[in-house]
Amino acid sequence: PLEVICRNVAAGTMAKRLGIEEGEKLPRSIVEFCLKRDDLGDPLIAEEHIYAFGWASQAELDEMIAMTLRINDYLQGMFAGIGIKLIDFKLEFGRLEHPDGLGGHMSVLADEISPDSCRLWDRETDKKLDKDRFRRDLGEVTEAYTEVATRLGILKANPSSANISV
Ligand code: TYD
């Protein structure tokens, strides 16, 4: 399967790779592809690799990019409404034989959206409200996840719920 990363603001490996300061807004949303191979560390690949090795056709890739950008637009708006910036997120796509039986394939989105696979920063303070709190040992992991869930209206604003939400 292919991993697609959509970025609005430079962070993580992209900021490092291109020498961009973390937090810098990108000129536009950027879609990147990684090969989902744990043993290789999910390497970044070019569209050329995808076509040459037949991992997806141009039509499938176009569909993945269109879906990813649509999801990005939707999520950016949704999070903006609760004072959160969507820095980047990751989606995974698999492939199924097309049900029309003509021998083609179709891409299938197979993933979830959560603070484990997105970067979410508070709009006012840039406080990280995502898995980077865990990855970078920043503490307050449960509090941050609870904050996102509370702002989304999924959890009631009740501090004791933080203890049972894991
Ligand atoms: P990225 O900046 O490439 O990697 P890292 O998290 O190692 O700095 O990650 C971009 C976004 O994609 C980020 O929100 C985390 C998410 N992601 C995953 O959820 N799983 C993964 O395997 C990878 C590579 C990224």
PDB file of C-alpha atoms and ligand atoms in Angstrom:
ATOM      1  CA  PRO A   1       0.000   0.000   0.000  1.00  0.00           C
ATOM      2  CA  LEU A   2       0.911   3.625  -0.466  1.00  0.00           C
ATOM      3  CA  GLU A   3       1.069   6.204   2.255  1.00  0.00           C
ATOM      4  CA  VAL A   4       0.052   9.707   1.275  1.00  0.00           C
ATOM      5  CA  ILE A   5       1.091  12.701   3.348  1.00  0.00           C
ATOM      6  CA  CYS A   6      -0.583  16.061   2.879  1.00  0.00           C
ATOM      7  CA  ARG A   7       1.178  19.106   4.314  1.00  0.00           C
ATOM      8  CA  ASN A   8       0.048  22.681   4.860  1.00  0.00           C
ATOM      9  CA  VAL A   9       2.834  23.830   7.186  1.00  0.00           C
ATOM     10  CA  ALA A  10       6.437  22.568   7.337  1.00  0.00           C
ATOM     11  CA  ALA A  11       7.087  20.145  10.219  1.00  0.00           C
ATOM     12  CA  GLY A  12       8.794  16.879  11.013  1.00  0.00           C
ATOM     13  CA  THR A  13      10.817  15.117   8.334  1.00  0.00           C
ATOM     14  CA  MET A  14       9.929  17.615   5.620  1.00  0.00           C
ATOM     15  CA  ALA A  15      11.182  20.608   7.579  1.00  0.00           C
ATOM     16  CA  LYS A  16      14.429  18.680   8.254  1.00  0.00           C
ATOM     17  CA  ARG A  17      14.849  17.365   4.720  1.00  0.00           C
ATOM     18  CA  LEU A  18      14.403  20.760   3.044  1.00  0.00           C
ATOM     19  CA  GLY A  19      15.895  22.941   5.766  1.00  0.00           C
ATOM     20  CA  ILE A  20      12.653  24.827   6.338  1.00  0.00           C
ATOM     21  CA  GLU A  21      11.893  26.159   9.772  1.00  0.00           C
ATOM     22  CA  GLU A  22       9.238  24.135  11.561  1.00  0.00           C
ATOM     23  CA  GLY A  23       5.966  26.057  11.535  1.00  0.00           C
ATOM     24  CA  GLU A  24       6.535  27.869   8.245  1.00  0.00           C
ATOM     25  CA  LYS A  25       3.399  27.929   6.114  1.00  0.00           C
ATOM     26  CA  LEU A  26       3.948  26.204   2.767  1.00  0.00           C
ATOM     27  CA  PRO A  27       3.212  28.132  -0.459  1.00  0.00           C
ATOM     28  CA  ARG A  28       0.384  25.629  -1.065  1.00  0.00           C
ATOM     29  CA  SER A  29      -0.737  22.241   0.185  1.00  0.00           C
ATOM     30  CA  ILE A  30       1.791  19.564  -0.813  1.00  0.00           C
ATOM     31  CA  VAL A  31       1.000  15.870  -1.328  1.00  0.00           C
ATOM     32  CA  GLU A  32       3.846  13.384  -0.863  1.00  0.00           C
ATOM     33  CA  PHE A  33       4.003   9.608  -1.334  1.00  0.00           C
ATOM     34  CA  CYS A  34       5.712   6.992   0.791  1.00  0.00           C
ATOM     35  CA  LEU A  35       6.007   3.279   0.243  1.00  0.00           C
ATOM     36  CA  LYS A  36       4.422   1.435   3.165  1.00  0.00           C
ATOM     37  CA  ARG A  37       7.337  -0.847   4.023  1.00  0.00           C
ATOM     38  CA  ASP A  38       8.204  -1.007   7.716  1.00  0.00           C
ATOM     39  CA  ASP A  39      11.505  -2.800   7.026  1.00  0.00           C
ATOM     40  CA  LEU A  40      12.615   0.155   4.847  1.00  0.00           C
ATOM     41  CA  GLY A  41      11.245   2.846   7.148  1.00  0.00           C
ATOM     42  CA  ASP A  42       8.408   3.878   4.771  1.00  0.00           C
ATOM     43  CA  PRO A  43      10.659   5.731   2.284  1.00  0.00           C
ATOM     44  CA  LEU A  44       9.541   8.838   0.408  1.00  0.00           C
ATOM     45  CA  ILE A  45       9.047   7.998  -3.278  1.00  0.00           C
ATOM     46  CA  ALA A  46       8.406   9.926  -6.486  1.00  0.00           C
ATOM     47  CA  GLU A  47       5.379   9.498  -8.732  1.00  0.00           C
ATOM     48  CA  GLU A  48       7.811   8.036 -11.298  1.00  0.00           C
ATOM     49  CA  HIS A  49       8.507   5.099  -8.949  1.00  0.00           C
ATOM     50  CA  ILE A  50       4.795   4.483  -8.563  1.00  0.00           C
ATOM     51  CA  TYR A  51       4.222   4.300 -12.325  1.00  0.00           C
ATOM     52  CA  ALA A  52       7.425   2.427 -13.163  1.00  0.00           C
ATOM     53  CA  PHE A  53       6.804  -0.318 -10.614  1.00  0.00           C
ATOM     54  CA  GLY A  54       3.074  -0.411 -11.343  1.00  0.00           C
ATOM     55  CA  TRP A  55       2.028   0.374  -7.759  1.00  0.00           C
ATOM     56  CA  ALA A  56      -0.771   2.567  -9.108  1.00  0.00           C
ATOM     57  CA  SER A  57      -1.916   3.900 -12.470  1.00  0.00           C
ATOM     58  CA  GLN A  58      -2.085   7.577 -13.298  1.00  0.00           C
ATOM     59  CA  ALA A  59      -5.892   7.456 -12.900  1.00  0.00           C
ATOM     60  CA  GLU A  60      -5.599   5.826  -9.465  1.00  0.00           C
ATOM     61  CA  LEU A  61      -2.981   8.324  -8.360  1.00  0.00           C
ATOM     62  CA  ASP A  62      -5.054  11.255  -9.625  1.00  0.00           C
ATOM     63  CA  GLU A  63      -7.976   9.920  -7.613  1.00  0.00           C
ATOM     64  CA  MET A  64      -5.829   9.532  -4.476  1.00  0.00           C
ATOM     65  CA  ILE A  65      -4.523  13.094  -4.811  1.00  0.00           C
ATOM     66  CA  ALA A  66      -8.031  14.484  -5.388  1.00  0.00           C
ATOM     67  CA  MET A  67      -9.416  12.597  -2.370  1.00  0.00           C
ATOM     68  CA  THR A  68      -6.495  13.692  -0.204  1.00  0.00           C
ATOM     69  CA  LEU A  69      -6.910  17.370  -1.128  1.00  0.00           C
ATOM     70  CA  ARG A  70     -10.657  17.186  -0.536  1.00  0.00           C
ATOM     71  CA  ILE A  71     -10.095  15.613   2.881  1.00  0.00           C
ATOM     72  CA  ASN A  72      -7.506  18.309   3.589  1.00  0.00           C
ATOM     73  CA  ASP A  73      -9.973  21.086   2.723  1.00  0.00           C
ATOM     74  CA  TYR A  74     -12.666  19.522   4.861  1.00  0.00           C
ATOM     75  CA  LEU A  75     -10.411  18.893   7.850  1.00  0.00           C
ATOM     76  CA  GLN A  76      -8.730  22.306   7.671  1.00  0.00           C
ATOM     77  CA  GLY A  77     -12.141  23.951   7.847  1.00  0.00           C
ATOM     78  CA  MET A  78     -13.374  21.664  10.583  1.00  0.00           C
ATOM     79  CA  PHE A  79     -10.308  22.242  12.762  1.00  0.00           C
ATOM     80  CA  ALA A  80     -10.200  25.999  12.011  1.00  0.00           C
ATOM     81  CA  GLY A  81     -13.702  26.162  13.469  1.00  0.00           C
ATOM     82  CA  ILE A  82     -12.356  24.935  16.813  1.00  0.00           C
ATOM     83  CA  GLY A  83      -9.171  27.020  16.840  1.00  0.00           C
ATOM     84  CA  ILE A  84      -6.790  24.332  15.573  1.00  0.00           C
ATOM     85  CA  LYS A  85      -4.336  24.430  12.647  1.00  0.00           C
ATOM     86  CA  LEU A  86      -4.011  21.265  10.585  1.00  0.00           C
ATOM     87  CA  ILE A  87      -0.265  21.107   9.919  1.00  0.00           C
ATOM     88  CA  ASP A  88      -0.194  17.756   8.088  1.00  0.00           C
ATOM     89  CA  PHE A  89      -1.772  14.308   8.034  1.00  0.00           C
ATOM     90  CA  LYS A  90      -1.214  10.848   6.668  1.00  0.00           C
ATOM     91  CA  LEU A  91      -3.588   8.550   4.767  1.00  0.00           C
ATOM     92  CA  GLU A  92      -3.077   5.006   3.563  1.00  0.00           C
ATOM     93  CA  PHE A  93      -4.448   3.683   0.310  1.00  0.00           C
ATOM     94  CA  GLY A  94      -4.720   0.079  -0.749  1.00  0.00           C
ATOM     95  CA  ARG A  95      -5.739  -1.421  -4.050  1.00  0.00           C
ATOM     96  CA  LEU A  96      -8.569  -3.757  -5.055  1.00  0.00           C
ATOM     97  CA  GLU A  97      -9.464  -5.397  -8.330  1.00  0.00           C
ATOM     98  CA  HIS A  98     -12.100  -3.223  -9.940  1.00  0.00           C
ATOM     99  CA  PRO A  99     -15.580  -4.726  -9.497  1.00  0.00           C
ATOM    100  CA  ASP A 100     -16.322  -4.110 -13.205  1.00  0.00           C
ATOM    101  CA  GLY A 101     -14.262  -7.254 -13.873  1.00  0.00           C
ATOM    102  CA  LEU A 102     -12.254  -5.618 -16.663  1.00  0.00           C
ATOM    103  CA  GLY A 103      -8.950  -6.369 -14.969  1.00  0.00           C
ATOM    104  CA  GLY A 104      -8.280  -2.853 -13.667  1.00  0.00           C
ATOM    105  CA  HIS A 105      -7.745  -1.745 -10.096  1.00  0.00           C
ATOM    106  CA  MET A 106      -9.306   0.833  -7.846  1.00  0.00           C
ATOM    107  CA  SER A 107      -7.696   2.680  -4.957  1.00  0.00           C
ATOM    108  CA  VAL A 108      -9.272   2.219  -1.567  1.00  0.00           C
ATOM    109  CA  LEU A 109      -8.794   4.600   1.311  1.00  0.00           C
ATOM    110  CA  ALA A 110      -8.100   2.512   4.406  1.00  0.00           C
ATOM    111  CA  ASP A 111      -7.317   4.723   7.360  1.00  0.00           C
ATOM    112  CA  GLU A 112      -8.548   6.786  10.261  1.00  0.00           C
ATOM    113  CA  ILE A 113      -8.071  10.449  11.145  1.00  0.00           C
ATOM    114  CA  SER A 114      -6.825  11.021  14.683  1.00  0.00           C
ATOM    115  CA  PRO A 115      -4.148  12.984  16.547  1.00  0.00           C
ATOM    116  CA  ASP A 116      -1.957   9.893  15.980  1.00  0.00           C
ATOM    117  CA  SER A 117      -1.720  10.560  12.262  1.00  0.00           C
ATOM    118  CA  CYS A 118      -2.194  14.346  12.063  1.00  0.00           C
ATOM    119  CA  ARG A 119      -0.292  17.304  13.366  1.00  0.00           C
ATOM    120  CA  LEU A 120      -2.660  19.658  15.144  1.00  0.00           C
ATOM    121  CA  TRP A 121      -1.485  22.942  16.653  1.00  0.00           C
ATOM    122  CA  ASP A 122      -3.496  25.413  18.679  1.00  0.00           C
ATOM    123  CA  ARG A 123      -4.178  28.461  16.487  1.00  0.00           C
ATOM    124  CA  GLU A 124      -3.222  31.021  19.146  1.00  0.00           C
ATOM    125  CA  THR A 125      -0.291  29.398  20.932  1.00  0.00           C
ATOM    126  CA  ASP A 126       1.012  26.805  18.416  1.00  0.00           C
ATOM    127  CA  LYS A 127       0.803  24.265  21.244  1.00  0.00           C
ATOM    128  CA  LYS A 128       1.067  20.766  19.829  1.00  0.00           C
ATOM    129  CA  LEU A 129      -2.130  18.761  20.362  1.00  0.00           C
ATOM    130  CA  ASP A 130      -1.044  15.535  18.650  1.00  0.00           C
ATOM    131  CA  LYS A 131       1.249  12.518  18.783  1.00  0.00           C
ATOM    132  CA  ASP A 132       4.374  14.724  18.706  1.00  0.00           C
ATOM    133  CA  ARG A 133       3.742  15.286  22.441  1.00  0.00           C
ATOM    134  CA  PHE A 134       4.513  11.576  22.837  1.00  0.00           C
ATOM    135  CA  ARG A 135       7.171  11.288  20.109  1.00  0.00           C
ATOM    136  CA  ARG A 136       9.093  14.301  21.408  1.00  0.00           C
ATOM    137  CA  ASP A 137       8.469  13.543  25.049  1.00  0.00           C
ATOM    138  CA  LEU A 138       6.626  16.812  25.689  1.00  0.00           C
ATOM    139  CA  GLY A 139       4.239  15.375  28.288  1.00  0.00           C
ATOM    140  CA  GLU A 140       0.507  16.110  28.654  1.00  0.00           C
ATOM    141  CA  VAL A 141      -0.358  13.578  25.950  1.00  0.00           C
ATOM    142  CA  THR A 142      -3.749  12.595  27.379  1.00  0.00           C
ATOM    143  CA  GLU A 143      -4.589  16.242  28.125  1.00  0.00           C
ATOM    144  CA  ALA A 144      -3.836  17.247  24.527  1.00  0.00           C
ATOM    145  CA  TYR A 145      -5.904  14.423  22.997  1.00  0.00           C
ATOM    146  CA  THR A 146      -8.713  15.231  25.433  1.00  0.00           C
ATOM    147  CA  GLU A 147      -8.534  18.904  24.450  1.00  0.00           C
ATOM    148  CA  VAL A 148      -9.031  18.019  20.766  1.00  0.00           C
ATOM    149  CA  ALA A 149     -11.926  15.658  21.567  1.00  0.00           C
ATOM    150  CA  THR A 150     -13.544  18.251  23.830  1.00  0.00           C
ATOM    151  CA  ARG A 151     -13.275  21.029  21.247  1.00  0.00           C
ATOM    152  CA  LEU A 152     -14.787  18.671  18.664  1.00  0.00           C
ATOM    153  CA  GLY A 153     -17.662  18.027  21.058  1.00  0.00           C
ATOM    154  CA  ILE A 154     -16.874  14.294  21.241  1.00  0.00           C
ATOM    155  CA  LEU A 155     -16.034  14.474  24.944  1.00  0.00           C
ATOM    156  CA  LYS A 156     -17.764  16.594  27.570  1.00  0.00           C
ATOM    157  CA  ALA A 157     -15.547  19.234  29.189  1.00  0.00           C
ATOM    158  CA  ASN A 158     -15.066  17.181  32.328  1.00  0.00           C
ATOM    159  CA  PRO A 159     -11.515  16.690  33.605  1.00  0.00           C
ATOM    160  CA  SER A 160     -12.284  13.272  35.086  1.00  0.00           C
ATOM    161  CA  SER A 161     -13.115  11.902  31.624  1.00  0.00           C
ATOM    162  CA  ALA A 162      -9.427  12.324  30.737  1.00  0.00           C
ATOM    163  CA  ASN A 163      -8.637   9.343  32.908  1.00  0.00           C
ATOM    164  CA  ILE A 164     -10.991   6.931  31.248  1.00  0.00           C
ATOM    165  CA  SER A 165     -10.521   7.995  27.637  1.00  0.00           C
ATOM    166  CA  VAL A 166      -7.387   5.903  27.066  1.00  0.00           C
TER     167      VAL A 166
HETATM  168  P1  TYD B   1       6.499  13.214   8.840  1.00  0.00           P
HETATM  169  O1  TYD B   1       6.795  14.649   9.103  1.00  0.00           O
HETATM  170  O2  TYD B   1       6.853  12.710   7.487  1.00  0.00           O
HETATM  171  O3  TYD B   1       7.233  12.229   9.806  1.00  0.00           O
HETATM  172  P2  TYD B   1       7.578  12.345  11.324  1.00  0.00           P
HETATM  173  O4  TYD B   1       6.267  12.203  12.022  1.00  0.00           O
HETATM  174  O5  TYD B   1       8.481  11.160  11.502  1.00  0.00           O
HETATM  175  O6  TYD B   1       8.237  13.642  11.561  1.00  0.00           O
HETATM  176  O7  TYD B   1       4.960  12.936   9.151  1.00  0.00           O
HETATM  177  C1  TYD B   1       3.954  13.662   8.493  1.00  0.00           C
HETATM  178  C2  TYD B   1       2.602  13.354   9.116  1.00  0.00           C
HETATM  179  O8  TYD B   1       2.207  12.015   8.849  1.00  0.00           O
HETATM  180  C3  TYD B   1       2.568  13.476  10.631  1.00  0.00           C
HETATM  181  O9  TYD B   1       1.315  14.035  10.997  1.00  0.00           O
HETATM  182  C4  TYD B   1       2.661  12.075  11.145  1.00  0.00           C
HETATM  183  C5  TYD B   1       2.021  11.271  10.051  1.00  0.00           C
HETATM  184  N1  TYD B   1       2.628   9.939   9.868  1.00  0.00           N
HETATM  185  C6  TYD B   1       2.022   8.828  10.418  1.00  0.00           C
HETATM  186  O10 TYD B   1       0.965   8.918  11.050  1.00  0.00           O
HETATM  187  N2  TYD B   1       2.589   7.608  10.231  1.00  0.00           N
HETATM  188  C7  TYD B   1       3.725   7.447   9.524  1.00  0.00           C
HETATM  189  O11 TYD B   1       4.204   6.288   9.359  1.00  0.00           O
HETATM  190  C8  TYD B   1       4.358   8.601   8.976  1.00  0.00           C
HETATM  191  C9  TYD B   1       5.652   8.516   8.211  1.00  0.00           C
HETATM  192  C10 TYD B   1       3.778   9.838   9.175  1.00  0.00           C
END
